Coordinates of C-alpha atoms in Angstrom, one line a residue:
M719 CA -248.7 -30.2 101.4
T720 CA -247.8 -33.3 103.4
Y721 CA -244.4 -34.8 104.1
R722 CA -245.7 -38.2 105.2
T723 CA -246.0 -39.6 101.7
L724 CA -243.9 -39.6 98.5
D725 CA -245.1 -37.3 95.8
A726 CA -244.9 -38.8 92.3
A727 CA -244.9 -35.4 90.7
A728 CA -242.0 -34.2 92.8
I729 CA -240.0 -37.3 92.0
L730 CA -240.7 -36.8 88.3
A731 CA -239.6 -33.2 88.5
T732 CA -236.4 -34.3 90.3
C733 CA -235.7 -36.8 87.6
E734 CA -236.3 -34.3 84.8
R735 CA -233.9 -31.9 86.4
L736 CA -231.3 -34.6 86.9
S737 CA -231.6 -35.7 83.3
A738 CA -231.1 -32.1 82.1
R739 CA -228.0 -31.7 84.4
I740 CA -226.4 -34.9 83.1
D741 CA -227.1 -34.0 79.5
E742 CA -225.5 -30.6 80.0
R743 CA -222.5 -32.0 81.7
F744 CA -222.0 -35.2 79.5
P745 CA -224.0 -34.5 76.3
E746 CA -224.7 -37.5 74.0
S747 CA -223.0 -39.8 76.5
G748 CA -224.2 -43.3 77.5
L749 CA -225.0 -41.9 81.0
S750 CA -227.2 -39.2 79.4
N751 CA -229.1 -41.8 77.4
V752 CA -229.7 -43.9 80.6
A753 CA -230.9 -40.7 82.4
R754 CA -233.4 -40.1 79.6
E755 CA -234.6 -43.7 79.8
L756 CA -235.0 -43.4 83.6
L757 CA -237.0 -40.2 83.0
E758 CA -239.3 -42.1 80.6
L759 CA -239.7 -44.8 83.2
S760 CA -240.6 -42.2 85.8
R761 CA -243.3 -40.9 83.6
E762 CA -244.6 -44.4 82.8
S763 CA -244.6 -45.2 86.5
R764 CA -246.6 -42.1 87.4
R765 CA -249.3 -43.2 84.8
R766 CA -249.3 -46.7 86.1
I767 CA -249.6 -45.6 89.7
D768 CA -252.5 -43.3 88.8
D769 CA -254.2 -46.4 87.2
I770 CA -253.4 -48.5 90.3
R771 CA -255.1 -46.0 92.6
K772 CA -258.3 -46.0 90.5
P773 CA -260.9 -48.8 90.8
V774 CA -261.1 -51.1 87.8
W775 CA -264.9 -50.8 87.3
P776 CA -265.3 -53.4 84.5
V777 CA -263.6 -56.0 86.8
R778 CA -265.7 -55.0 89.8
I779 CA -269.0 -55.0 87.9
G780 CA -268.2 -58.3 86.2
A781 CA -267.2 -59.9 89.6
G782 CA -270.4 -58.4 91.2
I783 CA -272.6 -59.9 88.5
V784 CA -271.0 -63.3 88.9
L785 CA -271.3 -63.2 92.7
V786 CA -275.0 -62.3 92.4
L787 CA -275.5 -65.3 90.1
I788 CA -273.7 -67.6 92.4
A789 CA -275.8 -66.4 95.4
A790 CA -279.0 -66.8 93.4
I791 CA -278.1 -70.4 92.4
A792 CA -277.1 -71.3 96.0
I793 CA -280.4 -69.9 97.3
G794 CA -282.4 -71.7 94.7
V795 CA -280.6 -75.0 95.4
A796 CA -281.2 -74.6 99.2
A797 CA -284.8 -73.7 98.6
T798 CA -285.6 -76.8 96.6
A799 CA -283.6 -79.2 98.8
K800 CA -285.8 -81.7 100.6
M801 CA -284.9 -82.9 104.1
P802 CA -285.2 -86.7 104.6
S803 CA -288.6 -87.6 106.1
T804 CA -288.1 -91.3 106.9
R805 CA -285.7 -93.3 108.9
I806 CA -284.3 -95.0 105.8
E807 CA -283.5 -91.7 104.1
L808 CA -281.4 -90.6 107.0
F809 CA -278.7 -92.9 105.8
S810 CA -278.2 -90.6 102.8
L811 CA -277.7 -87.6 105.1
L812 CA -274.0 -88.2 105.4
Q813 CA -273.6 -88.3 101.6
F814 CA -275.7 -85.1 101.3
A815 CA -273.6 -83.3 103.9
E816 CA -270.3 -84.3 102.3
T817 CA -271.6 -83.0 98.9
A818 CA -272.7 -79.8 100.5
I819 CA -269.4 -79.2 102.2
N820 CA -267.5 -79.8 98.9
D821 CA -269.8 -77.4 97.2
M822 CA -269.3 -74.8 99.9
I823 CA -265.5 -75.1 99.6
F824 CA -265.6 -74.6 95.8
L825 CA -268.0 -71.7 96.3
G826 CA -265.7 -70.1 98.7
V827 CA -262.7 -70.5 96.4
A828 CA -264.7 -69.0 93.5
I829 CA -265.8 -66.0 95.7
F830 CA -262.2 -65.4 96.8
F831 CA -261.0 -65.5 93.2
L832 CA -263.5 -63.0 92.1
L833 CA -262.9 -60.6 95.0
T834 CA -259.1 -60.7 94.4
V835 CA -259.1 -60.3 90.6
E836 CA -258.6 -56.6 90.7
A837 CA -255.8 -56.8 93.2
R838 CA -254.0 -59.5 91.2
L839 CA -254.2 -57.4 88.0
K840 CA -252.8 -54.4 89.8
R841 CA -250.1 -56.6 91.4
R842 CA -249.0 -57.9 88.0
K843 CA -248.8 -54.4 86.6
A844 CA -246.7 -53.2 89.6
L845 CA -244.3 -56.2 89.5
R846 CA -243.7 -55.7 85.7
A847 CA -242.8 -52.1 86.4
L848 CA -240.5 -53.0 89.4
H849 CA -238.7 -55.5 87.1
Q850 CA -237.9 -52.7 84.7
L851 CA -236.6 -50.6 87.6
R852 CA -234.4 -53.4 88.8
S853 CA -233.0 -53.7 85.3
I854 CA -232.2 -50.0 84.9
A855 CA -230.4 -50.1 88.3
H856 CA -228.1 -52.7 86.9
V857 CA -227.6 -50.6 83.8
I858 CA -226.6 -47.6 85.9
D859 CA -224.1 -49.8 87.8
M860 CA -222.6 -51.0 84.5
H861 CA -221.9 -47.4 83.5
Q862 CA -220.0 -46.6 86.7
L863 CA -218.2 -49.9 86.7
T864 CA -215.2 -48.7 84.6
K865 CA -215.0 -45.3 86.3
D866 CA -212.1 -46.2 88.6
P867 CA -210.5 -43.5 90.8
E868 CA -207.2 -45.3 90.2
Q869 CA -206.9 -43.5 86.9
L870 CA -206.1 -40.3 88.8
L871 CA -203.3 -42.0 90.7
S872 CA -201.6 -44.2 88.0
T873 CA -201.3 -42.9 84.5
G874 CA -199.6 -44.7 81.6
M875 CA -200.5 -48.1 83.0
T876 CA -203.2 -48.9 80.5
T877 CA -203.4 -51.8 78.0
S878 CA -204.9 -52.1 74.6
S879 CA -208.1 -53.4 76.1
S880 CA -208.4 -50.8 78.9
P881 CA -211.4 -48.5 78.7
E882 CA -210.9 -44.9 77.7
R883 CA -210.6 -42.7 80.7
M884 CA -210.9 -39.1 79.6
L885 CA -212.5 -37.7 82.7
S886 CA -210.9 -35.1 84.9
R887 CA -211.0 -35.4 88.7
F888 CA -214.1 -33.1 88.9
E889 CA -215.8 -34.8 85.9
L890 CA -215.3 -38.3 87.5
A891 CA -216.7 -37.1 90.8
R892 CA -219.8 -35.6 89.1
Y893 CA -220.2 -38.8 86.9
L894 CA -220.2 -41.0 90.0
D895 CA -222.5 -38.6 91.9
Y896 CA -225.0 -38.6 89.0
C897 CA -225.1 -42.4 89.1
S898 CA -225.8 -42.4 92.8
E899 CA -228.6 -39.9 92.3
M900 CA -230.2 -42.0 89.6
L901 CA -230.1 -45.0 91.9
S902 CA -231.8 -43.0 94.6
I903 CA -234.6 -42.0 92.2
V904 CA -235.0 -45.7 91.2
S905 CA -235.5 -46.6 94.8
K906 CA -238.0 -43.8 95.3
I907 CA -240.1 -44.8 92.3
A908 CA -240.1 -48.4 93.6
A909 CA -241.4 -47.1 97.0
L910 CA -244.2 -45.3 95.2
Y911 CA -245.7 -48.6 94.1
L912 CA -245.5 -49.9 97.7
Q913 CA -247.1 -46.7 99.0
Y914 CA -250.3 -47.3 96.9
L915 CA -250.5 -51.1 96.7
D916 CA -250.6 -53.1 99.9
D917 CA -249.4 -56.5 98.6
A918 CA -246.8 -58.9 100.0
L919 CA -245.2 -59.7 96.6
V920 CA -245.0 -56.0 95.7
L921 CA -243.5 -55.3 99.2
G922 CA -240.8 -58.0 98.6
A923 CA -239.9 -56.7 95.1
A924 CA -239.7 -53.1 96.2
N925 CA -237.6 -53.9 99.2
D926 CA -235.2 -55.9 97.0
I927 CA -234.8 -52.9 94.7
Q928 CA -234.2 -50.6 97.7
N929 CA -231.5 -53.0 99.0
L930 CA -230.0 -53.3 95.6
T931 CA -229.8 -49.6 95.0
S932 CA -228.5 -48.9 98.5
G933 CA -225.7 -51.5 98.0
L934 CA -224.7 -50.1 94.6
S935 CA -224.8 -46.5 95.8
S936 CA -222.5 -47.5 98.7
K937 CA -219.9 -48.8 96.3
I938 CA -220.2 -45.6 94.3
W939 CA -219.7 -43.4 97.3
Q940 CA -216.6 -45.3 98.2
K941 CA -215.2 -44.3 94.9
I942 CA -216.3 -40.7 95.4
M943 CA -214.4 -40.6 98.8
I944 CA -211.3 -41.9 97.0
V945 CA -211.6 -39.2 94.3
D946 CA -212.1 -36.5 96.9
G947 CA -208.9 -37.6 98.6
V948 CA -206.7 -37.7 95.5
V949 CA -206.7 -34.0 94.4
P950 CA -208.2 -30.9 96.0
P951 CA -211.6 -30.3 94.5
E952 CA -211.9 -27.9 91.6
R953 CA -214.4 -25.0 91.9
D954 CA -217.4 -25.4 89.8
P955 CA -221.0 -24.1 90.5
S956 CA -222.7 -27.0 88.8

């Protein structure tokens, strides 16, 4: 067992346990539904990452066949080309060289495109998954948004449009802590894509998610510190 890389199976197991804990503490709640959705995303991400780590043989074989055809055509053209033999024909050498340079440029672009098809397909799959992770991070933030520690300090100050605040001090602390844990899992899943796909766009997207979840988690922990300072903690083993 190595501790130098993230383990997708361990992250999935942590997410499964967290989803069970939330469902036991807040059954049939919105947060429990989000936890189950995050669990499903974790499973999908593990399957996607397994696919990303595998070579896409149809793409590689197709690109290889096209490259062989291009090489054969280039060799055939070079073999049938005739060098100018008279002084007058030398004037067409510049035009021939210009055409050859243009053909080499287009050939290089075609080869580069074929060699990077697989990487671009994997990049697209990873970016699509990272977009979903970014969205669920915002959903988690929306669920903790109305969980204000002020409800423990000032009661009877609500209006008709105020959200229902039925959580005790302990339940509020657990709710906020669960949100922070889910954000941490989102960040770790994003890091998995970066671990197995060396791509600048994936790196940028994964770093954005990690910065996002870190900032959201910091706000949550500010609330948790306020809750801890309001009333002495209640004893509960869960």
